[in-house]
Coordinates of C-alpha atoms and ligand atoms in Angstrom, one line a residue:
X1457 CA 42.7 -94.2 -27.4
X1458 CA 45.1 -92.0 -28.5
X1459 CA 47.0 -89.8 -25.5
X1460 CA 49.0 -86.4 -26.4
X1461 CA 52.2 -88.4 -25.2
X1462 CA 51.7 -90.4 -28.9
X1463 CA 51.9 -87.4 -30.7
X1464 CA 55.8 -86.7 -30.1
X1465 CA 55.3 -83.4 -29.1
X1466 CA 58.3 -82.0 -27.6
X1467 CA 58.8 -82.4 -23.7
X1468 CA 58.0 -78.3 -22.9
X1469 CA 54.6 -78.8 -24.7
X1470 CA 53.5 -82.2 -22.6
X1471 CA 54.5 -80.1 -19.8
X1472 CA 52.3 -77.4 -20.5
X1473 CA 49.2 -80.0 -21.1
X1474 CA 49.9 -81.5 -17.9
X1475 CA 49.4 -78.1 -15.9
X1476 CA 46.2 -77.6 -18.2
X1477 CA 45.2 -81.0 -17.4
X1478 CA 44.1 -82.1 -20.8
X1479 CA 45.1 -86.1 -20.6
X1480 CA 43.0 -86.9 -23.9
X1481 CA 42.9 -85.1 -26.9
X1482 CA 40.1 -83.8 -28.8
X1483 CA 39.0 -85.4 -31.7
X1484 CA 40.0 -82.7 -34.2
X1485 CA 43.7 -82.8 -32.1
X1486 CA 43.4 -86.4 -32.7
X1487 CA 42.8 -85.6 -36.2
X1488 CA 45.1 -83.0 -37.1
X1489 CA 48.2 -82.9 -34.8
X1490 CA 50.1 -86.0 -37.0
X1491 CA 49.7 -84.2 -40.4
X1492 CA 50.9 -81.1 -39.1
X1493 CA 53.5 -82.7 -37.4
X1494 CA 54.5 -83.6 -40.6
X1495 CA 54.3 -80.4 -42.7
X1496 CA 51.3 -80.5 -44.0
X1497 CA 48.8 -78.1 -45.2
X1498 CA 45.8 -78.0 -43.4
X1499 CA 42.0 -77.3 -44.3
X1500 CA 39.8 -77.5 -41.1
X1501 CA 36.1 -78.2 -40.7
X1502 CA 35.3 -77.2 -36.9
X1503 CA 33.9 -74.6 -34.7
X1504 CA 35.2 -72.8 -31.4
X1505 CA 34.5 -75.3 -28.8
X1506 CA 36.2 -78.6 -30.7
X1507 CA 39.7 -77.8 -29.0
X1508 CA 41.0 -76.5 -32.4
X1509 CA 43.1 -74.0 -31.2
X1510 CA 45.3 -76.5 -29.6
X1511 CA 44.8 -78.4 -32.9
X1512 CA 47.0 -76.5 -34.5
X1513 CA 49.0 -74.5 -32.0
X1514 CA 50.8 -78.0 -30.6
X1515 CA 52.2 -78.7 -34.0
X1516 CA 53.1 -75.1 -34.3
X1517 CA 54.7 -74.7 -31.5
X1518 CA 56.9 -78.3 -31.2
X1519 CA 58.3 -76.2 -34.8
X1520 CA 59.2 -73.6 -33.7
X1521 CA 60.9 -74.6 -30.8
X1522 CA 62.8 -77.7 -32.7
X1523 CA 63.9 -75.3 -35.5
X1524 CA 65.1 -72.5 -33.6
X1525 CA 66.0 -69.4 -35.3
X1526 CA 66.9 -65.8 -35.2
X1527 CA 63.6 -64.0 -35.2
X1528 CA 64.3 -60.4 -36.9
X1529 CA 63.2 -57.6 -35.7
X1530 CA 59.2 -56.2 -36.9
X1531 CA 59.0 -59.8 -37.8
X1532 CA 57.0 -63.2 -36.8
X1533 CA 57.7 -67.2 -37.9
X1534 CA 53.9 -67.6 -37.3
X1535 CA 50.8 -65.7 -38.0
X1536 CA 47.6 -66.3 -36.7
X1537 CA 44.7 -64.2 -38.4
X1538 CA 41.3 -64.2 -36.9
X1539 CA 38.0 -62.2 -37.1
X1540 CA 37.6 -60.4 -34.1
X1541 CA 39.8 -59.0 -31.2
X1542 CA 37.8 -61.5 -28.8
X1543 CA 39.1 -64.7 -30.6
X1544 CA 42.4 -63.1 -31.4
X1545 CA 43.0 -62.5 -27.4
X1546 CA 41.7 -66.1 -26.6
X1547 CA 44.0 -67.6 -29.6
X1548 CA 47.1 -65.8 -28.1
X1549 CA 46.4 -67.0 -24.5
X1550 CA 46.2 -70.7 -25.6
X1551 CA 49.4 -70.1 -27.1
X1552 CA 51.1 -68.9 -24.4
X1553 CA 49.6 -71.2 -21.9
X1554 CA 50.8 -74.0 -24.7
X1555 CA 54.3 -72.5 -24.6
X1556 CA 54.5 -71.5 -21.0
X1557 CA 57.6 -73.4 -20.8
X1558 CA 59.4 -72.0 -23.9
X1559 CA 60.6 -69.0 -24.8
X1560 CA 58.6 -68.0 -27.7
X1561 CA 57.4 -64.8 -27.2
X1562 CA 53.6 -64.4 -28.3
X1563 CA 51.9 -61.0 -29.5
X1564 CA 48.4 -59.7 -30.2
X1565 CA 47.2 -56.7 -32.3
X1566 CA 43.9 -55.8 -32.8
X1567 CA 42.1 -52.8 -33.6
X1568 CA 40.0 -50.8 -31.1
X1569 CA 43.3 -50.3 -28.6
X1570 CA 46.2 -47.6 -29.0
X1571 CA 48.5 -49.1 -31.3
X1572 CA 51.9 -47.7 -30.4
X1573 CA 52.3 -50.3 -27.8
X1574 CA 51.6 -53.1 -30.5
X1575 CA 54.3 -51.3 -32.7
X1576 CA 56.8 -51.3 -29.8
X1577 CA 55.7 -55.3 -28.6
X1578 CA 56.6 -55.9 -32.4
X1579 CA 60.1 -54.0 -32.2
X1580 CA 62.3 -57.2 -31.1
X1581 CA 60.1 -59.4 -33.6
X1582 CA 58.3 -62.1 -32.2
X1583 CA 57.8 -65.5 -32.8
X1584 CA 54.0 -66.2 -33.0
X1585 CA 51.4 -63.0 -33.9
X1586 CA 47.7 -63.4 -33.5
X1587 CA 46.0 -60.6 -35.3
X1588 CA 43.2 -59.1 -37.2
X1589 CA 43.4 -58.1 -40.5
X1590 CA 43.1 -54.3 -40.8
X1591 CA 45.1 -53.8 -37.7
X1592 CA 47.5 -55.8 -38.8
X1593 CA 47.5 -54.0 -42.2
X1594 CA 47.9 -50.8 -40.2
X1595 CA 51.2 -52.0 -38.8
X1596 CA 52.3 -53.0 -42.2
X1597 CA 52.1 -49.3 -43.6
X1598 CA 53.8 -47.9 -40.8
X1599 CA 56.5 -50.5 -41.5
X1600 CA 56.3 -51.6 -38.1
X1601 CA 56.1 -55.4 -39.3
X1602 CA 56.9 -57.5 -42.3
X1603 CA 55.3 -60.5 -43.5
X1604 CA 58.8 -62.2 -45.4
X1605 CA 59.7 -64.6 -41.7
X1606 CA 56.5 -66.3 -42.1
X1607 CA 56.9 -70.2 -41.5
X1608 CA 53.4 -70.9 -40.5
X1609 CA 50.2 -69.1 -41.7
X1610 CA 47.0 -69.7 -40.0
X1611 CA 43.4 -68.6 -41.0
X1612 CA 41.0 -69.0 -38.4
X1613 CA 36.9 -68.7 -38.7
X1614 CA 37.4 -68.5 -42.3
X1615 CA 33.4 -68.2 -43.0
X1616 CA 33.4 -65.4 -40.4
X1617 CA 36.2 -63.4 -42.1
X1618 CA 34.2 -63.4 -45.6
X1619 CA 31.2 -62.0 -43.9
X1620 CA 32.8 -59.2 -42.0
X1621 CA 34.3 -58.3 -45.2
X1622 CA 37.8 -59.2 -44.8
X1623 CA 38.7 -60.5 -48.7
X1624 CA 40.3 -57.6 -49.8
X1625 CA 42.5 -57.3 -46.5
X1626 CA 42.7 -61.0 -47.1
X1627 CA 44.3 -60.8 -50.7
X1628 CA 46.8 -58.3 -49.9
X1629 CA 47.9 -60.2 -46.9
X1630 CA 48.4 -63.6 -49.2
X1631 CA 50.8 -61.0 -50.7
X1632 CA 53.1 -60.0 -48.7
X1633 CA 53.9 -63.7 -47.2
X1634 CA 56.5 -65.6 -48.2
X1635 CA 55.7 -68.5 -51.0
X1636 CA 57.4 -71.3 -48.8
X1637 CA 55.2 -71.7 -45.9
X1638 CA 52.9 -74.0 -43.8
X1639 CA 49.3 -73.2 -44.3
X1640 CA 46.2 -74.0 -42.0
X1641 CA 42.8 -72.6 -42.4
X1642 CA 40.1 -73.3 -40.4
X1643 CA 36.4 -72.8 -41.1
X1644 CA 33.4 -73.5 -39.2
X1645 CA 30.9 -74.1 -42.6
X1646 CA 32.2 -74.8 -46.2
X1647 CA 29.9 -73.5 -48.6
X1648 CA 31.4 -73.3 -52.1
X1649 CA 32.8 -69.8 -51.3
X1650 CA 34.6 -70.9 -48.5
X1651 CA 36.4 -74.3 -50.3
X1652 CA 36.9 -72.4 -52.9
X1653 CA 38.9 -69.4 -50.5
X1654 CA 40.9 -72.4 -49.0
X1655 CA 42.0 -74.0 -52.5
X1656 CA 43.8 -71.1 -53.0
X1657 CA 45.4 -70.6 -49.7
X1658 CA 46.2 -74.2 -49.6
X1659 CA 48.8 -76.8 -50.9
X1660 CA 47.7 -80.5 -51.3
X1661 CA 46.5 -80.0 -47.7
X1662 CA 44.9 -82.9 -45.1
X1663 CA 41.8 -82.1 -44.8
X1664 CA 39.7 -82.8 -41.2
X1665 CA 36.0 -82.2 -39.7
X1666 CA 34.9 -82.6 -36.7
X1667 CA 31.0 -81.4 -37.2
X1668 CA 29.0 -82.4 -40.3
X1669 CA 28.6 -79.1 -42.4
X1670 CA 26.2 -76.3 -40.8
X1671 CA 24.7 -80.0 -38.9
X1672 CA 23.8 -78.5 -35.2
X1673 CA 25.5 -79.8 -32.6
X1674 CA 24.0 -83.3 -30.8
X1675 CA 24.1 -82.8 -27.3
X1676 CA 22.0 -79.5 -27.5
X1677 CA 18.2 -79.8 -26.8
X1678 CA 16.7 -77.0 -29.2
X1679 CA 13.4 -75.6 -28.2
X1680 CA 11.2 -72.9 -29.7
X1681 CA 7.7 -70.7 -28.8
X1682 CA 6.0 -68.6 -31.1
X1683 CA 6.0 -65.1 -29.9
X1684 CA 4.5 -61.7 -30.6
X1685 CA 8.1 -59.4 -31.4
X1686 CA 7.2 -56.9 -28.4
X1687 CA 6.2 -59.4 -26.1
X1688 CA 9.3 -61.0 -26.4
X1689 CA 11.1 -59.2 -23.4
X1690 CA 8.4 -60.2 -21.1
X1691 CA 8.8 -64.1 -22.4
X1692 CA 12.5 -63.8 -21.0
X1693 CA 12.0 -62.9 -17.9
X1694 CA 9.3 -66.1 -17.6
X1695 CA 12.3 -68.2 -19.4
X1696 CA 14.8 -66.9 -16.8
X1697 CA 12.4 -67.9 -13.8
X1698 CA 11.5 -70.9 -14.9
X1699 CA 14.7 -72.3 -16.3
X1700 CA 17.7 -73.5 -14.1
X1701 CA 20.0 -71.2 -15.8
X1702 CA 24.0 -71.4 -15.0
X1703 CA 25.0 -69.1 -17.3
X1704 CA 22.8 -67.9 -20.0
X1705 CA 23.8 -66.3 -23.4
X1706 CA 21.2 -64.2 -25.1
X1707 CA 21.5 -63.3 -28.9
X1708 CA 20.0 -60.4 -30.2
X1709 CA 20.2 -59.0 -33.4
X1710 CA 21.3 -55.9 -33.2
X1711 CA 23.7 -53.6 -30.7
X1712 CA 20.7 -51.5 -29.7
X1713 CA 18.5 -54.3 -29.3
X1714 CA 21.3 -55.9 -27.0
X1715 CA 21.2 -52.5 -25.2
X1716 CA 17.4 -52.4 -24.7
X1717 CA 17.0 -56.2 -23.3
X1718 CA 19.6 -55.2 -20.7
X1719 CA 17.8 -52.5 -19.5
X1720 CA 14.4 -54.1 -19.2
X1721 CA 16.1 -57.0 -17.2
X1722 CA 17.7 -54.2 -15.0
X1723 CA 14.8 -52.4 -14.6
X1724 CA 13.4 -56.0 -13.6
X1725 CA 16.3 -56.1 -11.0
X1726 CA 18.0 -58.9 -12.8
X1727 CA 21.9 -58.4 -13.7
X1728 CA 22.9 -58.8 -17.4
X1729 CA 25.4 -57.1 -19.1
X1730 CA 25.8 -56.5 -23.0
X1731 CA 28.7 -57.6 -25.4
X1732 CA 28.4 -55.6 -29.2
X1733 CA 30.7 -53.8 -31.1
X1734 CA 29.3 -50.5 -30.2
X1735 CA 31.3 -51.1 -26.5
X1736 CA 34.6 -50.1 -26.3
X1737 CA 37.3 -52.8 -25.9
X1738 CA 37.5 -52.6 -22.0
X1739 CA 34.0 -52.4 -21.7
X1740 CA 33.8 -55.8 -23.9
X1741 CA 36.7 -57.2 -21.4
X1742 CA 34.7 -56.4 -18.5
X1743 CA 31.4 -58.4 -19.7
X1744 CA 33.6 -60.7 -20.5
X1745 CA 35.6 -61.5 -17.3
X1746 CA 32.1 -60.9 -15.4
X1747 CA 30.5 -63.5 -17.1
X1748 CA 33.3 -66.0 -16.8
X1749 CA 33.9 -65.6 -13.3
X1750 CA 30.1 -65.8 -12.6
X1751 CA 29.4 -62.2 -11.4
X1752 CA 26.6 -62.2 -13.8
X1753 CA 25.1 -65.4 -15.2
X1754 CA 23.3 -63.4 -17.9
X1755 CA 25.4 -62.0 -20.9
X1756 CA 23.2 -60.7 -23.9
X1757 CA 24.9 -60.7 -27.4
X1758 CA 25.1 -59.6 -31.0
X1759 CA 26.5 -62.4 -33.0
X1760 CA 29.7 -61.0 -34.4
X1761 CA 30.8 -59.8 -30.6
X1762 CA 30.0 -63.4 -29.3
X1763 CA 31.7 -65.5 -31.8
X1764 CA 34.9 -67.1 -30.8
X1765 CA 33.7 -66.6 -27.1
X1766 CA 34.7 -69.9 -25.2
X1767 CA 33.5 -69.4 -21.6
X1768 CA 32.4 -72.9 -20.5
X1769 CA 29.2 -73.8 -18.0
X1770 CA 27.4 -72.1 -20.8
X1771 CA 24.0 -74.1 -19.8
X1772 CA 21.3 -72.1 -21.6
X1773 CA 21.4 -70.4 -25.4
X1774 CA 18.5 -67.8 -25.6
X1775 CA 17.6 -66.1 -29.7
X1776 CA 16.1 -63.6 -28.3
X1777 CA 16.1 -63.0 -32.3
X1778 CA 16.4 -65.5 -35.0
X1779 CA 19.3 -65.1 -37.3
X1780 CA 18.7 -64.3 -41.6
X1781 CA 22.0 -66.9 -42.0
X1782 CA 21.3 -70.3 -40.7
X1783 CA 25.5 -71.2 -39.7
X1784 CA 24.9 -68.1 -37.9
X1785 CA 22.3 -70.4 -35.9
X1786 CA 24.5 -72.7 -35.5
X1787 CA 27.4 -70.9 -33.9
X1788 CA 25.3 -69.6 -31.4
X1789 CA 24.1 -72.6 -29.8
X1790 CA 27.5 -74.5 -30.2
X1791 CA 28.2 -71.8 -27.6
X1792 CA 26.6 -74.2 -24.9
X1793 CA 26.9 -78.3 -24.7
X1794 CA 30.5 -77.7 -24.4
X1795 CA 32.9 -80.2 -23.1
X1796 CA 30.6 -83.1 -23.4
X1797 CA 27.9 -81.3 -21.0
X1798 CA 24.4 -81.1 -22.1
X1799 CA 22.8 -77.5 -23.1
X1800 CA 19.9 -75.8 -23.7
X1801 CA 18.7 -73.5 -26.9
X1802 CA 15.3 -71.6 -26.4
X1803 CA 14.4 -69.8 -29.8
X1804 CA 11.9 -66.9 -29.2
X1805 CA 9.9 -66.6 -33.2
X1806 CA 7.9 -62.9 -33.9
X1807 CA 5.9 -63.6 -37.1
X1808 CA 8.1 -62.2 -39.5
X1809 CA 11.0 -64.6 -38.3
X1810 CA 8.7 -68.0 -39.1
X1811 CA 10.8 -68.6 -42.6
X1812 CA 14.2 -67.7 -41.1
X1813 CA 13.7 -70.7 -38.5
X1814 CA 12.1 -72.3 -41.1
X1815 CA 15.7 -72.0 -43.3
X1816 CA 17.7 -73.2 -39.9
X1817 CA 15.3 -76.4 -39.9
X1818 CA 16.2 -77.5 -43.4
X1819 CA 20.3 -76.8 -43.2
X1820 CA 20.4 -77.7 -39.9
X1821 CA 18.4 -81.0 -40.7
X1822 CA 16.7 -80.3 -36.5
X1823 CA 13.3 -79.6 -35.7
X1824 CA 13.4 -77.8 -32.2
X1825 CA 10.4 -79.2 -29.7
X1826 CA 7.6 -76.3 -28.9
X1827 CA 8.3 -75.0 -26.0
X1828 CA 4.5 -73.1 -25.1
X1829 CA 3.8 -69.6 -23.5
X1830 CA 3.5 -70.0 -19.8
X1831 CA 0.2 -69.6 -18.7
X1832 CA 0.0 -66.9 -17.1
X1833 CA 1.4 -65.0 -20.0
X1834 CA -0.4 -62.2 -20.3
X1835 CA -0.3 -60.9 -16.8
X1836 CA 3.6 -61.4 -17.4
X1837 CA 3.6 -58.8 -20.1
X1838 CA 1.1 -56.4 -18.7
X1839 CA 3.4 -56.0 -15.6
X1840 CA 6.4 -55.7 -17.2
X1841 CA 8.9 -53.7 -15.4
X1842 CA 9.4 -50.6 -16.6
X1843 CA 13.5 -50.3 -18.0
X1844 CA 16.3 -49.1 -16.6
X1845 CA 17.3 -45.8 -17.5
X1846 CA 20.5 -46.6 -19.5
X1847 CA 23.2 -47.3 -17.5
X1848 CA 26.8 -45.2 -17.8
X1849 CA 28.6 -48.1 -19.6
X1850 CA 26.4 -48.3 -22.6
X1851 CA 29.0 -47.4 -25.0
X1852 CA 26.6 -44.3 -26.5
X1853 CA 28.7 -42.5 -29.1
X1854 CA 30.7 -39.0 -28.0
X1855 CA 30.1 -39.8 -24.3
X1856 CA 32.6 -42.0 -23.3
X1857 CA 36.1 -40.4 -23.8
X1858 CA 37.8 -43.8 -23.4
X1859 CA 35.6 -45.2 -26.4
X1860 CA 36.2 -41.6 -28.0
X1861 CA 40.3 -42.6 -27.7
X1862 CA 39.3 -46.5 -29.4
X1863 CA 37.8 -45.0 -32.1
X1864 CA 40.7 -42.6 -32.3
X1865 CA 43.2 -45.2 -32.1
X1866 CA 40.6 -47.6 -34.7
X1867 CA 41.9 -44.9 -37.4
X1868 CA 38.0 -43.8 -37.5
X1869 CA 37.2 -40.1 -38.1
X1870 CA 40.4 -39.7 -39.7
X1871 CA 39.0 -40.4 -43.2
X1872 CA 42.2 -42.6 -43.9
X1873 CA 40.2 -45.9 -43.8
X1874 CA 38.6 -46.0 -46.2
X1875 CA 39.1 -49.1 -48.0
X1876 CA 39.6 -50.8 -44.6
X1877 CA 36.2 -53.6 -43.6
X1878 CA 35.0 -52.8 -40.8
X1879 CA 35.9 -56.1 -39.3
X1880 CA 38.9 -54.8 -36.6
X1881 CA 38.7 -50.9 -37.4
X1882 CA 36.7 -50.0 -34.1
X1883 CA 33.6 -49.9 -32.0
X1884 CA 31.3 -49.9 -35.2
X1885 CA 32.1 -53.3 -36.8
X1886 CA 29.5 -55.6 -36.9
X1887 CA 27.8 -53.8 -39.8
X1888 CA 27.7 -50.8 -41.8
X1889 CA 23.9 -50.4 -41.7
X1890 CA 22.9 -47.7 -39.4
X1891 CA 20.2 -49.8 -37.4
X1892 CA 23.3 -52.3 -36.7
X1893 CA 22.0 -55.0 -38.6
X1894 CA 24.8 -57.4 -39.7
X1895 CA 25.9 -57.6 -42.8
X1896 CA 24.7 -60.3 -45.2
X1897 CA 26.8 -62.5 -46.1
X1898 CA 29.2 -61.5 -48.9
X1899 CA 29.7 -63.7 -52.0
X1900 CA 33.2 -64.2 -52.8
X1901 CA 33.6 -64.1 -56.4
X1902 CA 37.4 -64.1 -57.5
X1903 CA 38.6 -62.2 -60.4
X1904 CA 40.1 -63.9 -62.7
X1905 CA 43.4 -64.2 -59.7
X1906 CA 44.4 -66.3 -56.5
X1907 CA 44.2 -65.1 -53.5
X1908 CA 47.8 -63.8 -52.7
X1909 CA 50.6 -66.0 -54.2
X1910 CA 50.5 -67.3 -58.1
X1911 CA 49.3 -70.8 -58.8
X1912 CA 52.2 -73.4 -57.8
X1913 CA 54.2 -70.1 -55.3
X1914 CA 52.8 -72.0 -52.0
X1915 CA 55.1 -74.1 -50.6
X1916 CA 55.2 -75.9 -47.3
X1917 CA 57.7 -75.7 -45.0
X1918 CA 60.1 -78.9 -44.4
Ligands
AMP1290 P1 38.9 -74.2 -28.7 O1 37.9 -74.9 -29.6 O2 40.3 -74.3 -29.2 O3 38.5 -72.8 -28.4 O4 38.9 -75.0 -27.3 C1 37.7 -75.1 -26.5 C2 38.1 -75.3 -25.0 O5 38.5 -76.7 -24.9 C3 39.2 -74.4 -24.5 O6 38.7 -74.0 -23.2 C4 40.3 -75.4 -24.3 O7 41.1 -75.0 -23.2 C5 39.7 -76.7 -24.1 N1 40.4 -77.9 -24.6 C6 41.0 -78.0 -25.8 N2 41.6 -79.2 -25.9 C7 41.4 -79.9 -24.8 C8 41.7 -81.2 -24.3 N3 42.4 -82.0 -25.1 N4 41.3 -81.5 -23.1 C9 40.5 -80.7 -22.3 N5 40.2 -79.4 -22.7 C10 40.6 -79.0 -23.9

């Protein structure tokens, strides 16, 4: 079996894994530490949960720290672009906890959070940036940053960065970074759109999977009850009785749906708290920390907030909605079963979602066991617990000065942004439609160009 000890990684780096306690690696580190070790590109089939940030952080950083150089200032050697500020904040703390015992100095910019202490963390330059696209954009214009130190460019949850809209931001990005460079993208599905994205990010790269494409993951015992829509909430509250829940996430579809299952469980006395983009960043932070540290065991979810969230002890999965997009199906229950434990996904189907599950069934290649109403069901929804008015934190628009400074500081209501995705521009990001639905996925369709650097410009580094 390999150990991390095999990979020649420099001594600072073992060091680090040691404190962290990892002794074996994943198989995706297994995978792609020696080609990345060697200069390689990289094309990555894997989702959050594989151990992929150390994947390619390890290499990263063992580079970085045996070519020291000058950073300049407003400058970074590696980039790190992901979807949303959740990931981005989880990426940059594995690499500092990676390089705890270097100097490299890490940074994070993200939209949703004043920006003028990004531009000042950026002054001094910095040797490895996690961003989002549009902020980082943002920082571009005001000349805060430049793209030409770039040694290493990763692009993380590819898939997810095409269906928030992120191509164009994408494209000019390619531009602006330097043709001799390390590449590493990193996707959770590969439909054509996607392979095709990579070919033209990517130079001869190695290329690594972890999880058969859009296949669900093994360990995770899928279960599903046919359910009238509005009886749905009344189903939940039988499902977190009945079930020995650790922690518990719950998808719905949209933000105000997320909202409205909260309150019914509060008005139940049960504790739940609600990640969407309609919360403000420290709102989101909140959830976030309560969940992990078990001050609430329920956390409901829209699927753009949720993705990239790696809280472990996730026992139960609960689709309070089923997704249009089967992958999207798929990242929501890889958020349980992690770390070889085994998990639970409950799938709650209205009528009207009967072909969506039927779509998951066929990509996924699973049929989910039926899991029947309990039988005392209708009793259960005639004494449903009236909800809870909604509570101060909800996020509501206009209300909430600190969510009223984000969306300042998000560039919204400035009409500057216009040709910005919503991806990273604010509270309103997971979609443009007014009832919050997310978006469909977008169809990348390239025009006649690459993306970013002319055929044969992408070199690697070393
Ligand atoms: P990621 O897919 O990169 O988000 O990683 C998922 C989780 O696995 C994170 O909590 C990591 O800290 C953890 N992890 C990554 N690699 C290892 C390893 N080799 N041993 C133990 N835990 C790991």
């Amino acid at each position: 079996m390999t150990s991390f000890n095999d990979f020649g990684l420099h001594a600072d780096i073992n060091r680090a894994l040691a404190a962290k306690d990892y002794t074996v690696p994943t198989p995706i580190q297994t995978q792609a530490i020696p080609p990345l070790m060697k200069g390689r590109d990289l094309c990555g089939i894997a989702q959050t949960g594989t151990g992929k940030t150390a994947g390619f952080a390890l290499p990263s950083i063992h580079h970085l720290i045996t070519h020291p150089h000058h950073t300049n200032p407003r400058s970074c050697r590696m980039l790190v672009l992901a979807p949303t500020r959740e990931l981005a904040a989880q990426i940059a703390q594995s690499c500092r906890d990676y390089g705890r015992f270097t100097k490299l100095r890490v940074s994070t910019v993200f939209g949703g959070v004043p920006i003028n202490k990004q531009i000042r963390d950026l002054a001094q330059g910095v040797e490895i940036l996690v961003a989002t696209p549009g902020r980082l954009l943002d920082l571009i214009d005001q000349r805060a940053l430049r793209l030409d130190d770039v040694e290493i460019f990763v692009l993380d949850e590819a898939d997810q960065m095409m269906d928030m809209g992120f191509i164009h931001s994408l494209r000019r990005i390619a531009k602006l970074l330097p043709s001799r460079r390390q590449n590493l993208f990193f996707s959770a599905t590969m439909p054509k759109e996607i392979a095709h994205l990579a070919e033209q990010f990517l130079e001869d790269p190695v290329t690594v999977s972890v999880t058969p494409q859009a296949t669900t993951v093994e360990k995770i015992r899928q279960f599903s009850t046919y359910v009238e829509q509005k009886e749905k909430q009344a189903l939940l509250h039988s499902v977190i009785a009945s079930e020995d829940i650790d922690r518990a996430l719950i998808f719905t579809r949209t933000k105000h749906g997320a909202d409205r299952v909260v309150r019914h469980l509060a008005g139940a006395g049960i504790k739940a708290m609600a990640i969407h983009g309609n919360k403000s960043q420290s709102q989101r932070t909140h959830a976030l920390q309560a969940f992990r540290s078990g001050e609430i065991k329920l956390l409901v979810a829209t699927d753009i907030a949720a993705r990239g969230i790696d809280v472990s002890g996730v026992s139960h999965v609960i689709n309070f909605e089923i997704p249009n997009v089967p992958e999207q199906y798929v990242h929501r229950i890889g958020r349980t079963a992690r770390a070889g434990a085994e998990g639970k996904a409950i799938s709650f189907i209205a009528p009207d979602e009967r072909p969506y599950m039927r779509d998951i069934e066929r990509v996924t290649r699973s049929k989910s066991e039926a899991m029947p109403l309990p039988e005392n069901f209708n009793e259960l929804v005639r004494n449903l617990p009236k909800p809870a008015q909604p509570p101060r934190d909800t996020g509501s628009k206009g209300r909430n000065p600190q969510r009223q400074r984000d969306e300042a500081f998000a560039g919204r209501g400035e009409g500057n942004r216009g040709n910005q995705p919503r991806g990273d521009r604010g509270p309103r990001r997971e979609g443009a439609g007014a009832d919050g639905q997310p978006q469909r996925k977008r169809r990348f369709r390239p025009r006649g160009g690459k993306v970013g650097a002319h055929k044969g410009a992408v070199k690697r580094v070393g």
